Short mmCIF file of C-alpha atoms in Angstrom, two decimals:
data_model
loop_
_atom_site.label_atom_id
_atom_site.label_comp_id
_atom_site.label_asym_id
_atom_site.label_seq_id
_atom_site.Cartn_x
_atom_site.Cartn_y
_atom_site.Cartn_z
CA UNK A 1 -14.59 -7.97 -14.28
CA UNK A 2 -13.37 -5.02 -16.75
CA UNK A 3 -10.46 -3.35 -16.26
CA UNK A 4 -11.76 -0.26 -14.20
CA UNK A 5 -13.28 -2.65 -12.03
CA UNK A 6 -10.16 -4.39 -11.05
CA UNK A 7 -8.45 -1.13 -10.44
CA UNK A 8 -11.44 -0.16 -8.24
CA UNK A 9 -10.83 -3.15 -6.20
CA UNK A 10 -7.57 -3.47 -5.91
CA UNK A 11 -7.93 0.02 -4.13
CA UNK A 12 -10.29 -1.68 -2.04
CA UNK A 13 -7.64 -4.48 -1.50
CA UNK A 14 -5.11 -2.06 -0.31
CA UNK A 15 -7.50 -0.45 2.67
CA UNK A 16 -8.64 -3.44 3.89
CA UNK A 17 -5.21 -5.08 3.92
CA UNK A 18 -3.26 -2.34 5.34
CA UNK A 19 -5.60 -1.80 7.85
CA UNK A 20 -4.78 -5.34 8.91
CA UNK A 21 -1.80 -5.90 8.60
CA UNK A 22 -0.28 -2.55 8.61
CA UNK A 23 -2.83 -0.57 11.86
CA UNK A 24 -3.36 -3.11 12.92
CA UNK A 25 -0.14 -5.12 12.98
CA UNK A 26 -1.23 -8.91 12.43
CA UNK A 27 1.18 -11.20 11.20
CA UNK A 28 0.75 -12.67 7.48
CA UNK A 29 -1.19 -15.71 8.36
CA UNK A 30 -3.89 -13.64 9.43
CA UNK A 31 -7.16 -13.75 7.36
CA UNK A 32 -4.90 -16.41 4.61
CA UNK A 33 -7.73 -18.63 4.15
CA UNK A 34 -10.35 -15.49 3.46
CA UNK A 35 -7.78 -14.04 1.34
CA UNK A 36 -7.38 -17.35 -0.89
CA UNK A 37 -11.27 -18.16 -1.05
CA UNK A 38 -11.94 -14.91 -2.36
CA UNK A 39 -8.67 -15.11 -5.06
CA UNK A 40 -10.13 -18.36 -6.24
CA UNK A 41 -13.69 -16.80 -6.48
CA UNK A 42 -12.46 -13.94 -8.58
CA UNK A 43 -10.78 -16.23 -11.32
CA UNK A 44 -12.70 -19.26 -11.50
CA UNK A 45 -16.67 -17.69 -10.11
CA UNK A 46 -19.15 -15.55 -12.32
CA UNK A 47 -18.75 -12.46 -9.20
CA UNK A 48 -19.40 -8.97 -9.70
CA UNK A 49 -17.73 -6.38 -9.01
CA UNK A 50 -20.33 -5.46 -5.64
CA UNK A 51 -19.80 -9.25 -4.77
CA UNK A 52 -16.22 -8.99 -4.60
CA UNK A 53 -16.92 -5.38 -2.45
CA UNK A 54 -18.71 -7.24 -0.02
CA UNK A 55 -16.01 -9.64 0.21
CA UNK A 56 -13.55 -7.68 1.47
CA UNK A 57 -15.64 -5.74 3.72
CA UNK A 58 -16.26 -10.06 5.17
CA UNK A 59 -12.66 -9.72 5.92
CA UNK A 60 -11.93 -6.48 7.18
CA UNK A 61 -15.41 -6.89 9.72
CA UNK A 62 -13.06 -8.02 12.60
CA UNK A 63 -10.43 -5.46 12.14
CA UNK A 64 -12.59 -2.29 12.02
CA UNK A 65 -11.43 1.27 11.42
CA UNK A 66 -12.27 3.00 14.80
CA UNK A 67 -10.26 -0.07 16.49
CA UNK A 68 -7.41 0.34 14.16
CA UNK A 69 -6.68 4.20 15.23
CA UNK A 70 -6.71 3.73 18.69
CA UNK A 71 -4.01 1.53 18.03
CA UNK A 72 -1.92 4.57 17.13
CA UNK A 73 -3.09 7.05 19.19
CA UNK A 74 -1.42 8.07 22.16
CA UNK A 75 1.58 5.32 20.93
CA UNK A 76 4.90 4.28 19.62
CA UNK A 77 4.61 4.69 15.84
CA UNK A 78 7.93 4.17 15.49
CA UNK A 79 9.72 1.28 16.86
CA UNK A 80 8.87 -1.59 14.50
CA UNK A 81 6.64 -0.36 12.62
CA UNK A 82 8.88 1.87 10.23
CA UNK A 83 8.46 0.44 7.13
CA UNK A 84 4.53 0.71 7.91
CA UNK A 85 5.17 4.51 9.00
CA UNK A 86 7.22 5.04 5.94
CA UNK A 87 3.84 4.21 3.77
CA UNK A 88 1.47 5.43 6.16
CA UNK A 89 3.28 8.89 5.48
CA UNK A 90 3.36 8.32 1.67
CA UNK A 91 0.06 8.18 1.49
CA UNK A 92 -0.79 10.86 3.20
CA UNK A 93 1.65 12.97 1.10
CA UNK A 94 -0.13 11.78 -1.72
CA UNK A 95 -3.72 12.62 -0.44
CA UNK A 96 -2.37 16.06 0.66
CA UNK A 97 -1.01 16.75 -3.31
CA UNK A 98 -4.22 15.24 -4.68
CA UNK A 99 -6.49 17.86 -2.43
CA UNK A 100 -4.54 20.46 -4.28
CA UNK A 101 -4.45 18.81 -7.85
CA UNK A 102 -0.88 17.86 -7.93
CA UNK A 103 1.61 14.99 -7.83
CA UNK A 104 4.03 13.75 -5.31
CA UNK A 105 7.82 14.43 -6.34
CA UNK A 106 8.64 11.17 -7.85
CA UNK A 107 12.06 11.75 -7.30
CA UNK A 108 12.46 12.70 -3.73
CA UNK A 109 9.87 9.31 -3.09
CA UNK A 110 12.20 7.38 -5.13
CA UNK A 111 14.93 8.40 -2.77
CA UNK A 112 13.01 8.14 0.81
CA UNK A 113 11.87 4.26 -0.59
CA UNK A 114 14.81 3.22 -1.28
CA UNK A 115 16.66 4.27 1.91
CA UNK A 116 16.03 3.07 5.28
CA UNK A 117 13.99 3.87 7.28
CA UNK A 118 16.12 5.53 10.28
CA UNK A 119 17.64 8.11 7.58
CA UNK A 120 14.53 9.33 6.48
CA UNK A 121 11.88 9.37 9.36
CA UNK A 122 12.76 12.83 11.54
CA UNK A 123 11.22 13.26 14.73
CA UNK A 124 10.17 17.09 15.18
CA UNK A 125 10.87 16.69 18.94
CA UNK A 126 13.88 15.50 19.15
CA UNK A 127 15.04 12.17 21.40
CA UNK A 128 17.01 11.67 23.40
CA UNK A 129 18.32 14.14 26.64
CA UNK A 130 16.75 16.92 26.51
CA UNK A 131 18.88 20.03 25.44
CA UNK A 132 17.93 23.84 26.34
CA UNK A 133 15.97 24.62 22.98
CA UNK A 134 13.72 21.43 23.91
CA UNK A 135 13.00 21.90 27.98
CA UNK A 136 9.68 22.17 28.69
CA UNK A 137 8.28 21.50 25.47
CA UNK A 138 6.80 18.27 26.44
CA UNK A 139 8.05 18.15 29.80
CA UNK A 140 10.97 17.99 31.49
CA UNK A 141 10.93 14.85 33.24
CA UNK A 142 12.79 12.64 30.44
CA UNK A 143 11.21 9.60 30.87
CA UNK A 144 7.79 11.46 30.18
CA UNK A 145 9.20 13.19 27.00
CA UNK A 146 10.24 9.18 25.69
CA UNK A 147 6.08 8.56 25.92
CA UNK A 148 5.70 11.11 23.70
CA UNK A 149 8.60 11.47 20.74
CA UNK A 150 7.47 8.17 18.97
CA UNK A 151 3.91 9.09 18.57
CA UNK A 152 2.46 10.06 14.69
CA UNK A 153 2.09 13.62 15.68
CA UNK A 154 5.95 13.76 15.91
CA UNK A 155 6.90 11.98 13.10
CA UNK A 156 7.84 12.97 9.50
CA UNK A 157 9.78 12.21 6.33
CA UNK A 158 12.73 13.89 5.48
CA UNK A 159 14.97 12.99 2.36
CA UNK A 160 17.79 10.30 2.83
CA UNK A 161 20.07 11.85 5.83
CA UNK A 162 18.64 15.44 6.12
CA UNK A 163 17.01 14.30 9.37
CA UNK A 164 20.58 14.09 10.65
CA UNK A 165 20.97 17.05 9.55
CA UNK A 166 18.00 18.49 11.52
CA UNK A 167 18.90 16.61 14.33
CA UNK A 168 18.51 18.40 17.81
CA UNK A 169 18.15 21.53 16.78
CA UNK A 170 15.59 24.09 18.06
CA UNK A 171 12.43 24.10 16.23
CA UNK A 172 13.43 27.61 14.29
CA UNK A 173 16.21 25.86 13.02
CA UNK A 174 14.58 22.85 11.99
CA UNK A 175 11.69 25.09 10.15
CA UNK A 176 14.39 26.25 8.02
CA UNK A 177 15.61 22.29 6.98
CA UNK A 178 11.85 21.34 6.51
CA UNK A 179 11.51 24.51 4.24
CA UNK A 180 14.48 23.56 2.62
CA UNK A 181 13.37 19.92 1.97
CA UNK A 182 9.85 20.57 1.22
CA UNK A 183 7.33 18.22 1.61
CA UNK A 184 3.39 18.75 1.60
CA UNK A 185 3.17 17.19 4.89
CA UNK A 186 5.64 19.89 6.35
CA UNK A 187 3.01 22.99 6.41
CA UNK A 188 0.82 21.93 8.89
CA UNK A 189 4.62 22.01 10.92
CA UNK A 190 6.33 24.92 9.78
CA UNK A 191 2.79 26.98 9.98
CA UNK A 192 3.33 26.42 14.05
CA UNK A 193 4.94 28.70 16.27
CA UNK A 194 6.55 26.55 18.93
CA UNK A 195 6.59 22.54 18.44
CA UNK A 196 5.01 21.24 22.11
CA UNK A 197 2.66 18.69 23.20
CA UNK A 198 -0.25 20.14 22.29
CA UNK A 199 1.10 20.65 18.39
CA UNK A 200 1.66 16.90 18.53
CA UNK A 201 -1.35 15.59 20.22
CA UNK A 202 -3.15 18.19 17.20
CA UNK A 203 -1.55 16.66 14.31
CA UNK A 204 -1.93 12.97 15.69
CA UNK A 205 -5.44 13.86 15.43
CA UNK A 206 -5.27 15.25 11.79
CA UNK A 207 -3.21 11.82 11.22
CA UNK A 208 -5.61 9.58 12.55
CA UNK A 209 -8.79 10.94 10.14
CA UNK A 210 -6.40 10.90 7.23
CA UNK A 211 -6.38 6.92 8.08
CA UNK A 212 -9.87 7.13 9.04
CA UNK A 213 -10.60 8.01 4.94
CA UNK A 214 -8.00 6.44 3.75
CA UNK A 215 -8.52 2.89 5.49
CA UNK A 216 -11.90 3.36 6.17
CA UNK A 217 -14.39 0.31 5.71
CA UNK A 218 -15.22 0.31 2.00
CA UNK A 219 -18.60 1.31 0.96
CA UNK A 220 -21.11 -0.71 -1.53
CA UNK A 221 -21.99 1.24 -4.32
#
């Protein structure tokens, strides 16, 4: 294999594998046995690059794509599954930059990596009892509101600690943090007027055909 080959494939690696393991949450003896046939194939076989291709699409076949997003959609995105969020969200800052020719901020990525998780992932709806700025927005039966906070339409990264900052603030306040702390991923939020149900059921759905390209099954050339 030559060297753009590998790089090819390793791309290929990372959607089927995150799509397993990450959508799709198996544990890490899932597919092993695939995973180490196909490893020994690519250092001790004559394969091709297309052979190798069709591998992985072999062990992605019982984890497929359309499966994989209903297992985010209309669910808890958050609750152990953080770390997974934390790339998820990466990525798609990355895919939003690329679409307009530029780079993520190393620097601000180098700071959201290496801090946890709970300083750095803001929900735009805030949890917990609902205050005055928030009734309404989803509902206000509280235990309905809870079904609804820790879906991907809510969620978003923040620097290390600003989402403290942001807090339980009204949505016009929080606009002005986001701005602040600017991400790509933060238009599609500060563009809306009022942060409700419907703006998170919408941007679930923008979420989910991000991973739909991103994680998709890979194609043959």
């Amino acid at each position: 294999l030559k060297p753009y080959e590998i790089k090819d494939l390793l791309d290929l690696w990372e959607r089927v594998t995150f799509r397993i393991f990450g959508l799709f949450k198996r544990d890490s003896r899932t597919k092993v046995g695939d995973y180490t046939r196909l490893a020994y194939m690519i250092t001790n076989d004559n394969i091709t690059k297309n052979d190798v291709i069709e591998e992985f699409i072999k062990i992605g076949l019982d984890y497929p794509i359309d499966n994989a997003v209903k297992e985010l959609t209309e669910s808890d995105c958050y609750n152990g599954w953080e770390n997974d969020l934390k790339y998820f969200l990466y990525r798609y800052e990355e895919y939003l930059a690329k679409q307009q020719g530029e780079n993520i901020s190393e620097e601000i990525w180098e700071k959201i990596w290496s801090a946890s998780p709970s300083t750095t992932i803001e929900h735009i709806h805030p949890q917990g009892p609902l205050t005055p700025s928030w009734k309404d927005k989803i509902s206000n039966r509280q235990d309905y509101v809870d079904k609804h906070v820790h879906r991907l339409g809510n969620l978003l990264l923040l620097p290390p600690n600003i989402n403290s900052k942001a807090g339980r603030k009204s949505f016009g306040e929080k606009k002005v943090i986001y701005k602040q702390n600017y991400l790509k991923m933060m238009d599609g939020v500060i563009s809306k007027k009022d942060w409700r149900r419907q703006e998170i059921e919408q941007r679930e759905k923008e979420l989910i055909q991000f991973a739909i390209i991103a994680w998709g099954d890979p194609v043959k050339e």
